Each structure stands twice: as C-alpha cells, then as structure tokens.
PDB file of C-alpha atoms in Angstrom:
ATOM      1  CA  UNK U   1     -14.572  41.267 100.122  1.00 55.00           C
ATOM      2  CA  UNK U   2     -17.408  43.343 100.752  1.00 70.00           C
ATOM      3  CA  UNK U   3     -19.271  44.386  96.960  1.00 86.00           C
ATOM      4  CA  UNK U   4     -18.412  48.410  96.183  1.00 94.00           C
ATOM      5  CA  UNK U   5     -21.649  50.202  95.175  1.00 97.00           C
ATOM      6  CA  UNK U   6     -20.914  53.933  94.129  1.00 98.00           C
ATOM      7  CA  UNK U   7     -21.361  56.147  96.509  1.00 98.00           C
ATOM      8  CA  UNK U   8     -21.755  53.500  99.067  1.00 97.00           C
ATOM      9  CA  UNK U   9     -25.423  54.057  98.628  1.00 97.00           C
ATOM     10  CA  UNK U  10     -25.553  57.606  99.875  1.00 98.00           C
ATOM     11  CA  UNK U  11     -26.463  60.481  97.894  1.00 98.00           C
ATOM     12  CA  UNK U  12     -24.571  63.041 100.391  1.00 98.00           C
ATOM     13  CA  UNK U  13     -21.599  61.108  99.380  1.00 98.00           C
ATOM     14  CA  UNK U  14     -22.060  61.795  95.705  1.00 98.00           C
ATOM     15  CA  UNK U  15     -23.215  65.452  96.495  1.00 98.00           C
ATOM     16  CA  UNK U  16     -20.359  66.101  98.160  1.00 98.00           C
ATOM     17  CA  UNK U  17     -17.228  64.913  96.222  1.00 98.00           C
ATOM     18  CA  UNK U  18     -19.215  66.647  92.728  1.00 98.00           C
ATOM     19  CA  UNK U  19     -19.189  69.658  95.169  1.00 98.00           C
ATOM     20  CA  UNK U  20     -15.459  69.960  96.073  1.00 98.00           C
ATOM     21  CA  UNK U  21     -14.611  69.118  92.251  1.00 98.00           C
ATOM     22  CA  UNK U  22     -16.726  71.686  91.053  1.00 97.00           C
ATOM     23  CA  UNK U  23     -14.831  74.407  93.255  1.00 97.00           C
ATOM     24  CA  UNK U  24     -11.911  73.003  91.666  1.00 97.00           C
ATOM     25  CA  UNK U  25     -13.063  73.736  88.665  1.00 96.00           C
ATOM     26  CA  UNK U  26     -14.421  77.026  89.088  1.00 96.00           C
ATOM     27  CA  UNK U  27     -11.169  78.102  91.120  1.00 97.00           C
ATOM     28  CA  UNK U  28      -8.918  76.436  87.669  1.00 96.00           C
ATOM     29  CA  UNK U  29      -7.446  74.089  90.174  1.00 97.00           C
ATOM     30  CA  UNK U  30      -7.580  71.467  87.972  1.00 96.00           C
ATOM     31  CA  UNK U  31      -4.048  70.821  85.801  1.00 96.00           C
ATOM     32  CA  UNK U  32      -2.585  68.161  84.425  1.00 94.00           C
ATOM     33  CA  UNK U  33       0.750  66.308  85.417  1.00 92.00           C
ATOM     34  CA  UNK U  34       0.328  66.461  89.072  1.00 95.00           C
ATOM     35  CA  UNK U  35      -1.708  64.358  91.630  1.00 95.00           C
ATOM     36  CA  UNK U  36      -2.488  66.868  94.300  1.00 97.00           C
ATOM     37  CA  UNK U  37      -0.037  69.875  95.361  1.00 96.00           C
ATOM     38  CA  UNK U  38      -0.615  73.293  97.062  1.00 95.00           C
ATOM     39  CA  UNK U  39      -4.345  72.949  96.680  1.00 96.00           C
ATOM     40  CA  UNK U  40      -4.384  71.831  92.828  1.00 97.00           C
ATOM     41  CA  UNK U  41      -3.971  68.921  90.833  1.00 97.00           C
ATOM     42  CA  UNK U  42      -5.669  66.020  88.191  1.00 96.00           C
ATOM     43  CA  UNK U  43      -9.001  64.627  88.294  1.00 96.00           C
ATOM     44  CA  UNK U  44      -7.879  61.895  90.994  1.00 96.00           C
ATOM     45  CA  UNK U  45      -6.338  64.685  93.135  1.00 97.00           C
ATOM     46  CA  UNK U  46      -9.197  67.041  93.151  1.00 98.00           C
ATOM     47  CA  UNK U  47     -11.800  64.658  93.945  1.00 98.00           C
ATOM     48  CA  UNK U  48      -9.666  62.811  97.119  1.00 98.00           C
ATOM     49  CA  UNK U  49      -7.246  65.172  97.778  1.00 98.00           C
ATOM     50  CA  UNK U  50      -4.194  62.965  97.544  1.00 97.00           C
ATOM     51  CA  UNK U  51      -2.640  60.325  94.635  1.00 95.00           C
ATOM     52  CA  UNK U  52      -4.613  57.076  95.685  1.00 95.00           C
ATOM     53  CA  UNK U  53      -7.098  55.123  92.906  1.00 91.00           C
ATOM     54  CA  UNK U  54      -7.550  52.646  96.128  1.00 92.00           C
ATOM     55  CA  UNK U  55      -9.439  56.206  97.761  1.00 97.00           C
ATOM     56  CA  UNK U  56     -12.124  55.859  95.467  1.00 97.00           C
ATOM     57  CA  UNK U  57     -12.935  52.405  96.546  1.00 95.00           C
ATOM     58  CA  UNK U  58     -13.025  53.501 100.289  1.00 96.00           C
ATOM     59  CA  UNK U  59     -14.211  56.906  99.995  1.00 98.00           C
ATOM     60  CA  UNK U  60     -16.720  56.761  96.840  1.00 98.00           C
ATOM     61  CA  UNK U  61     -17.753  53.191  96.392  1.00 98.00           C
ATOM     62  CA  UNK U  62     -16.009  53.222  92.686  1.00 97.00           C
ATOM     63  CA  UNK U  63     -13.904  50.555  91.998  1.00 92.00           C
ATOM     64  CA  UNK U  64     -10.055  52.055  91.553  1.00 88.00           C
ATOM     65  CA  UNK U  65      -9.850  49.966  87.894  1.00 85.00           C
ATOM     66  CA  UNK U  66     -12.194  53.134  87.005  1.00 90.00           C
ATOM     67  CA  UNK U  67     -10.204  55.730  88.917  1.00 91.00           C
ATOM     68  CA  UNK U  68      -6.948  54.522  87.007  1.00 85.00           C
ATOM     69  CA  UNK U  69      -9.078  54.681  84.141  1.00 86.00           C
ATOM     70  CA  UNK U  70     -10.341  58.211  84.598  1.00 91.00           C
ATOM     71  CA  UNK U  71      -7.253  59.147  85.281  1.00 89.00           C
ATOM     72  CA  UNK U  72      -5.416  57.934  81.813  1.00 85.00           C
ATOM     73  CA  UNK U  73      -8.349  59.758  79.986  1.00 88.00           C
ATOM     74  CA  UNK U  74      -7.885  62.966  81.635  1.00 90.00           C
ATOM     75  CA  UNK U  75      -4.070  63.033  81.396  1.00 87.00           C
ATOM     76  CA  UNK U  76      -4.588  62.633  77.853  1.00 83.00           C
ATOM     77  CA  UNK U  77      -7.317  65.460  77.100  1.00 86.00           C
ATOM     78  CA  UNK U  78      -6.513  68.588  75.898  1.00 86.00           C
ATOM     79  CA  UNK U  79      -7.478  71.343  78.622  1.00 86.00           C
ATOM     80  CA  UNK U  80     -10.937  71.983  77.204  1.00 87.00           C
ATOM     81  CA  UNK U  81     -12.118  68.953  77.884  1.00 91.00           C
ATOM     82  CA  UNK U  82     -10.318  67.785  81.074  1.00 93.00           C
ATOM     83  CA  UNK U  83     -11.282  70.816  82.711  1.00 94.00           C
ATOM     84  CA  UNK U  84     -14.834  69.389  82.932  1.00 95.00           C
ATOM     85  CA  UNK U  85     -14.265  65.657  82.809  1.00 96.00           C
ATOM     86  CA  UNK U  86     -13.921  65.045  86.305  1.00 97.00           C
ATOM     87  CA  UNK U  87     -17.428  66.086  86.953  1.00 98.00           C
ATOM     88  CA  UNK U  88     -18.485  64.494  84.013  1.00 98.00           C
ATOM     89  CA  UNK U  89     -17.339  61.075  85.203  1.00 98.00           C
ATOM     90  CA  UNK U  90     -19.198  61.424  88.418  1.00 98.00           C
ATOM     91  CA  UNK U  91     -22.080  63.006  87.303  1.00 98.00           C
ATOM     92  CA  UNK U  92     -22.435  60.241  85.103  1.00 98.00           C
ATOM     93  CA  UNK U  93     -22.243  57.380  87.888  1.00 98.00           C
ATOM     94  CA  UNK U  94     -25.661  57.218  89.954  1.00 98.00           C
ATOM     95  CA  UNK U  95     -25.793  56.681  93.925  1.00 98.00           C
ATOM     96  CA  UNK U  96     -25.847  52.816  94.515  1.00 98.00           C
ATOM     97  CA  UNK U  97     -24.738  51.230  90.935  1.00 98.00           C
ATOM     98  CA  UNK U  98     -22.456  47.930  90.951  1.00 97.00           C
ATOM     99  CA  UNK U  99     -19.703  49.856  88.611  1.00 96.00           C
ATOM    100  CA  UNK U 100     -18.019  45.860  88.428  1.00 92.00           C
ATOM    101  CA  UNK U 101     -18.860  45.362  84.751  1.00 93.00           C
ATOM    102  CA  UNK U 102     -18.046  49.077  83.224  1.00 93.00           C
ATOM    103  CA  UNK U 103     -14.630  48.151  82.437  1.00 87.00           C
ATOM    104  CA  UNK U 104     -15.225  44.633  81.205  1.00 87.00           C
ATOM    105  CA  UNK U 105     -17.785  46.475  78.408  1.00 93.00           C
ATOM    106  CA  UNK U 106     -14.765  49.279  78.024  1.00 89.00           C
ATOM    107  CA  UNK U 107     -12.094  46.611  77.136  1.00 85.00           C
ATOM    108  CA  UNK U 108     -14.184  44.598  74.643  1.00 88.00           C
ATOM    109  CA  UNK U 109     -14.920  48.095  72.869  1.00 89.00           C
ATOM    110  CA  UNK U 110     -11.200  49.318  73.435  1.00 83.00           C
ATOM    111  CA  UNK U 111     -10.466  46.078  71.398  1.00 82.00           C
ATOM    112  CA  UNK U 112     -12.532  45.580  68.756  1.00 87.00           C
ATOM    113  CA  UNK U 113     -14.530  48.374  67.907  1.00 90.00           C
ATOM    114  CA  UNK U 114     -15.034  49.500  64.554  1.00 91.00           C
ATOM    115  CA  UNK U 115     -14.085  52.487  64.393  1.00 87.00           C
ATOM    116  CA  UNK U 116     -11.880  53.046  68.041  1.00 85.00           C
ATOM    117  CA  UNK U 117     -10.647  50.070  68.841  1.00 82.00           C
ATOM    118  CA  UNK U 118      -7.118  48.712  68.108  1.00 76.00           C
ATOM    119  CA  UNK U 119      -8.300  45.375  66.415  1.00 78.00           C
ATOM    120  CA  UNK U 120      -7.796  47.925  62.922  1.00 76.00           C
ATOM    121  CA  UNK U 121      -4.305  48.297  63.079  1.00 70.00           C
ATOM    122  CA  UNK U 122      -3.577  44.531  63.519  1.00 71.00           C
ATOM    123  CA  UNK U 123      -2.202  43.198  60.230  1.00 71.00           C
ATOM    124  CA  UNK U 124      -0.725  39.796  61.103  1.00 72.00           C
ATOM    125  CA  UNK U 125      -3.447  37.011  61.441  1.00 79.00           C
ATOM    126  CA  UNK U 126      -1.586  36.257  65.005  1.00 75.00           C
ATOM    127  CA  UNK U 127      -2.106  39.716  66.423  1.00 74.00           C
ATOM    128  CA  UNK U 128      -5.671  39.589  65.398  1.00 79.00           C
ATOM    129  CA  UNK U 129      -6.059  36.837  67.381  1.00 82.00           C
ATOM    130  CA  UNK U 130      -4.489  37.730  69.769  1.00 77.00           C
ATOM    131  CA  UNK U 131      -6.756  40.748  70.398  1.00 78.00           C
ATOM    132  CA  UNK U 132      -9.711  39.070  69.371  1.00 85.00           C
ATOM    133  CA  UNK U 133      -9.120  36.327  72.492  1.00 84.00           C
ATOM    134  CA  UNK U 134      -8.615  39.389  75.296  1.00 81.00           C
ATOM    135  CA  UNK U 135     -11.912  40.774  73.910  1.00 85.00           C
ATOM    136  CA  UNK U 136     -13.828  37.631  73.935  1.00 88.00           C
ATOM    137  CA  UNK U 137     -12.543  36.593  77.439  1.00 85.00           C
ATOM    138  CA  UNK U 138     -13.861  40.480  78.659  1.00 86.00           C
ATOM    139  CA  UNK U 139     -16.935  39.431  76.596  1.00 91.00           C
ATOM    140  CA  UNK U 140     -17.284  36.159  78.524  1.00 90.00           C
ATOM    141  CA  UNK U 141     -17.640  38.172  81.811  1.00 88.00           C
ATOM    142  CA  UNK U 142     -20.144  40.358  80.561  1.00 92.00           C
ATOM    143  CA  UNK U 143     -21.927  37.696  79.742  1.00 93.00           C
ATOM    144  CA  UNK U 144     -21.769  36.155  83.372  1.00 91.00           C
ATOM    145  CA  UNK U 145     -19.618  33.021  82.612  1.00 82.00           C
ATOM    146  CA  UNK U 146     -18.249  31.834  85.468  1.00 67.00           C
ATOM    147  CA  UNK U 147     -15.373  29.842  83.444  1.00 70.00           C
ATOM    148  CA  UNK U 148     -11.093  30.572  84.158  1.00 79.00           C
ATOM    149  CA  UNK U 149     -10.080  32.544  82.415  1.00 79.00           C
ATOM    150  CA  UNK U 150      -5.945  32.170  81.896  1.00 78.00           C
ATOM    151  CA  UNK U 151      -4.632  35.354  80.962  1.00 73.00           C
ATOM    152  CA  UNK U 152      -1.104  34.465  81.324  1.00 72.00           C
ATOM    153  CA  UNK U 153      -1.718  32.798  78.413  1.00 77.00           C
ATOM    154  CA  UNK U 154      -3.197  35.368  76.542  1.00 73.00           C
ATOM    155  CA  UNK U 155      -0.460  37.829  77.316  1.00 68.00           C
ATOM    156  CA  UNK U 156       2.203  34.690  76.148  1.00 71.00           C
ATOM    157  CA  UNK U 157       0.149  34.409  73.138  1.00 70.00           C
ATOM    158  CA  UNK U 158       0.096  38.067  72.492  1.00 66.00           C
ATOM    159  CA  UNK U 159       3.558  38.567  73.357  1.00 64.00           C
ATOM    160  CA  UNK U 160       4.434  35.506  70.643  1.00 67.00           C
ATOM    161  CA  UNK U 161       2.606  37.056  67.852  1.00 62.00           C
ATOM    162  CA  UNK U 162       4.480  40.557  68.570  1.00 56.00           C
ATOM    163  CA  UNK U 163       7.793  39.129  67.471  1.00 52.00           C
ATOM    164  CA  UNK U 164       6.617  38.634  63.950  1.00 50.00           C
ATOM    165  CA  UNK U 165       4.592  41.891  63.757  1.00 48.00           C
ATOM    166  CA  UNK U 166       4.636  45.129  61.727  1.00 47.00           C
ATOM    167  CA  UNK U 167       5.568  48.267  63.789  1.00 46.00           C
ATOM    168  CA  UNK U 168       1.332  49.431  63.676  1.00 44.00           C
ATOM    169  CA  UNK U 169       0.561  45.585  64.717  1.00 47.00           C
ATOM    170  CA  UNK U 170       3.245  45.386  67.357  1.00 48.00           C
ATOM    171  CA  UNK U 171       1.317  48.344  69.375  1.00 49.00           C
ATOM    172  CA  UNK U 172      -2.192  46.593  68.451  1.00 46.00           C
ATOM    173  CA  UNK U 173      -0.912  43.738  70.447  1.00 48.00           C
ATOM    174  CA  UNK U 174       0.642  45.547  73.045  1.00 51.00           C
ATOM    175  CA  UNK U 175      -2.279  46.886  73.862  1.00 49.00           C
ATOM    176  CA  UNK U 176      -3.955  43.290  74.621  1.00 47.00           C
ATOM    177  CA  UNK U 177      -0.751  42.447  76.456  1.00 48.00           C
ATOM    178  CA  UNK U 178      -1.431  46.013  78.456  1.00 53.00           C
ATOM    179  CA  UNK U 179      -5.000  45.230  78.888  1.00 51.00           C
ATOM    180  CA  UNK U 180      -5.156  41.340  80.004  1.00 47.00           C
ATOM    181  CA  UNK U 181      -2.778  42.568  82.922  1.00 49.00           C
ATOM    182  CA  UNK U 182      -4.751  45.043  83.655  1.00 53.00           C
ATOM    183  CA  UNK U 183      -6.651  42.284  85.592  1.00 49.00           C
ATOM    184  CA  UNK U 184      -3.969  41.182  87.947  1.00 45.00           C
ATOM    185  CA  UNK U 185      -2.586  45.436  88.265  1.00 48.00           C
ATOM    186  CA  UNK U 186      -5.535  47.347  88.020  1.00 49.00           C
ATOM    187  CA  UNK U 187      -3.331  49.670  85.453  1.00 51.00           C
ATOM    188  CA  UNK U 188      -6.140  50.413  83.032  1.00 52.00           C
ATOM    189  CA  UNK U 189      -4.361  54.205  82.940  1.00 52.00           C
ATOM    190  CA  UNK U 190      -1.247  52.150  81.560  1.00 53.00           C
ATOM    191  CA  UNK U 191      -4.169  50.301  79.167  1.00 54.00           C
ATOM    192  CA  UNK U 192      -5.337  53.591  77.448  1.00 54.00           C
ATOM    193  CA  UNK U 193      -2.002  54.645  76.649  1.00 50.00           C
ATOM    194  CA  UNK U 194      -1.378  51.903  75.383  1.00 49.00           C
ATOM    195  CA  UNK U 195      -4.146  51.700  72.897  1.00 52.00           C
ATOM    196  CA  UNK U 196      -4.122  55.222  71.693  1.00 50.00           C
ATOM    197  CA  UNK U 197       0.093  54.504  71.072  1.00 48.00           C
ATOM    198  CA  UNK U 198      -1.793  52.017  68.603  1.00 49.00           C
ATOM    199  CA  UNK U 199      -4.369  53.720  67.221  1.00 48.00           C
ATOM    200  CA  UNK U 200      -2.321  56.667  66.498  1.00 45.00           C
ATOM    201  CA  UNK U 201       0.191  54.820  64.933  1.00 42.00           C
ATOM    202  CA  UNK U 202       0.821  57.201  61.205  1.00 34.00           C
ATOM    203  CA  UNK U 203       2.978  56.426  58.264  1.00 33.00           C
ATOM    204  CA  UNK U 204       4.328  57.681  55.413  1.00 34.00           C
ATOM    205  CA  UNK U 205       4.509  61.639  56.699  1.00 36.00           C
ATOM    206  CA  UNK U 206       7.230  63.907  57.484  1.00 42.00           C
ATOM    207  CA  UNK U 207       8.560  64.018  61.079  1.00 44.00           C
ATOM    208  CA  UNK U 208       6.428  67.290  61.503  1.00 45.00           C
ATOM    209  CA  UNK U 209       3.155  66.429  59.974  1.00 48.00           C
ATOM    210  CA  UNK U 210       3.184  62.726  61.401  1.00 47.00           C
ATOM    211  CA  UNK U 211       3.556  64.601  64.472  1.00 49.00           C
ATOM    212  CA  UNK U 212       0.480  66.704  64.210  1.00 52.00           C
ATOM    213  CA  UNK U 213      -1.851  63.763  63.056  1.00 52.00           C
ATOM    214  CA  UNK U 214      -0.508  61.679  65.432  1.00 56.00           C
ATOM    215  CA  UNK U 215      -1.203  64.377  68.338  1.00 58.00           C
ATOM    216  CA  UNK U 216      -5.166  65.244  66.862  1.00 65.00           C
ATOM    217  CA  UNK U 217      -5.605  61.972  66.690  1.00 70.00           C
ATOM    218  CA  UNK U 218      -4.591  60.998  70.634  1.00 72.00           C
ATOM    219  CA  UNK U 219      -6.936  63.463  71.038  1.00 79.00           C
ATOM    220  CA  UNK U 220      -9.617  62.005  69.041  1.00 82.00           C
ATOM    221  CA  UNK U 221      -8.824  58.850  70.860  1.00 80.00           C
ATOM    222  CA  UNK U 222      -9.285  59.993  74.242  1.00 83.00           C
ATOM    223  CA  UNK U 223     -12.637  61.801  73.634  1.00 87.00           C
ATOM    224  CA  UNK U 224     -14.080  58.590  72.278  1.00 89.00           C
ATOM    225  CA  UNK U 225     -12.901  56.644  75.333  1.00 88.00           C
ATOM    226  CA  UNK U 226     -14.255  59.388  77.556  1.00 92.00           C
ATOM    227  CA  UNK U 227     -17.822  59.259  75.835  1.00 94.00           C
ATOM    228  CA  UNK U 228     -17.862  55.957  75.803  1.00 94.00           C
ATOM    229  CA  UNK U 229     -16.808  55.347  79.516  1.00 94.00           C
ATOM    230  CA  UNK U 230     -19.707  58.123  80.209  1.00 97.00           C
ATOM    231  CA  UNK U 231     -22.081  55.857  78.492  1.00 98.00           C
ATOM    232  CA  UNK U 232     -21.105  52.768  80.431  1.00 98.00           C
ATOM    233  CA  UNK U 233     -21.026  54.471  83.604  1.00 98.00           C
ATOM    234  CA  UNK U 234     -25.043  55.497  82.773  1.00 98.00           C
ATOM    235  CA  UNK U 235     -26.037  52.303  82.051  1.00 97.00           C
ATOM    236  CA  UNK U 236     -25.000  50.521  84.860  1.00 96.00           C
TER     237      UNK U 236
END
C-alpha cells in the first residue's frame, strides 16, 4: 500500500478542502448528527461531501483512523467549538506530513495521562494493567519497534479484568478494549466515546446534578482531546 502523506503533497489540495469548509462555516452549514444532507452536515460531511472516513485517505492524504477520530470529537463538542473545529483540524495538518504516528501518540495520552486519560478511574490492580499494556504497546510503535504486537490478547486480558471491576473501572477498561480494536476497525470515533463514558463516570449525586457534571465534564473531555489531537497533528 502506497504511504498517505496529507494533502498528497499538494498545497492546492489543502487550500481547497479549508476553502469549502470555511463556506460551511460562514453559511452555518455545519450541525451535528448528520453526515451530509441538503447541503449541510458534520465535520466529515462538509469537508468530502458525503459519510466516508476512507474519502480522506483518497481525497486528502489523511489517514481515515484520524477522520473517525475528528469525527468523535466534533460530535461531542458543544456548538461553540465544533463550529470551528473542522478547520482547526486541517489547519493544523501541514501539506506533505506522514499523519501514521498521530494516533499512536493520541492513544498512549488517551490512556494514561495525568490528568485526561482513563488510567485514573481504574481501581482494580487488573484494569490498571490492563490499560497500562494498550498504552505501552501504542508506546512501542512510537518508539519504532518493529515487534507483534497481539492485541487479541490485550482485549482478552482487558475483557477478564472487567468482570471483577467497579462500575468507574469497568468503563476504564472498556476503553482499552475500545481502543486495542481500534487497530483491526479503524473506530477511534467509537474509542473517544468510550473514554469520555469513563472519565465522566460521577458518584454520589442526585440524578439531576450527576447529570450536569457528567455533561460539563464530556465537554471538558472532548476539548482536551481536540487540543491535544491539534498538537499532534503540528508536530508531525
């Protein structure tokens, strides 16, 4: 398979997708909830005009892993934000990058960082390890290791230490269950919601204010994930 650089090395290509997203935006064709219908739709639909991550790949040079994974972010933003995150994202990305190793950094930080990732709200000693293995096998690729890595045993693993979890664990390893098959499915959209469902997870509320923390912090959640995805998409 051919290697994807962004933009397939072509700055018209880049100048003209920002373009057509930016009429979008200025026209408020940008909503959430729908792909692309009667001239409006998400951030995937408004930069390819139909519902396919795989268009990024052959129209933009950006690996559809990253589409999915703009796509989860957006559909998870409040409408300030996610009116202007589709440019954001490809402002971000320059003309000719190798985008390959963006989401290998974003799952060892959706995993284990400090103060975002899910890694907090493990409690068993299983779960944590769990996690910590799906990080450190994302970590290995960063690092250029060529090694196997053999996620169905990760997700088994995860998937074992679930049964003995606490409900705020249970979504902590769900999340490395969601993320290790993100490899094989490319659903990193299905990866993010997974993760916030874990790092929102509140206790010890009423129904009403558990509901409001719960929904300021998805939103929390998903502007870290979107500044951090910026940052990788920068540096690569």
């Amino acid at each position: 398979m051919e290697r994807l650089i962004s933009f397939h090395g072509k700055q018209e290509i880049k100048d003209f997708y920002l373009n057509r997203v930016r009429n979008h935006i200025l026209n408020d064709e940008l909503i959430h909830g729908v792909y692309w219908e009667n001239g409006k739709g998400c951030g995937i639909g408004c930069t390819v005009h139909s519902d396919s991550h795989a268009a990024y790949e052959r129209e933009l040079g950006i690996p559809r892993l990253l589409a999915r994974l703009e796509d989860g972010i957006f559909e998870g933003m409040a409408n300030g934000r996610s009116k202007q995150w589709p440019e954001q994202f490809l402002s971000a990305i320059e003309v000719g990058r190798d985008l390959s190793l963006v989401w290998p950094h974003f799952a060892v930080w959706l995993m284990i960082d400090k103060k975002w990732g899910v890694l907090q709200y493990a409690k068993s000693a299983a779960s944590k390890r769990a996690i910590q293995d799906v990080a450190d096998a994302y970590q290995s690729i960063v690092n250029g290791k060529k090694k196997e890595i053999d996620w169905h045993a990760l997700k088994n693993a995860a998937a074992a230490a679930t049964a003995a979890a606490n409900a705020v664990a249970v979504a902590a390893v769900a999340t490395a269950v969601a993320v290790a098959v993100a490899v094989a499915t490319a659903a990193a959209a299905t990866a993010v919601a997974v993760a916030v469902a874990a790092a929102v997870a509140v206790a010890g509320a009423d129904a009403a204010a558990a509901a409001a923390a719960r929904f300021s912090k998805r939103q929390e959640c998903h502007e870290a994930q979107a500044d951090k995805l910026l940052e990788l998409l920068r540096a690569a």
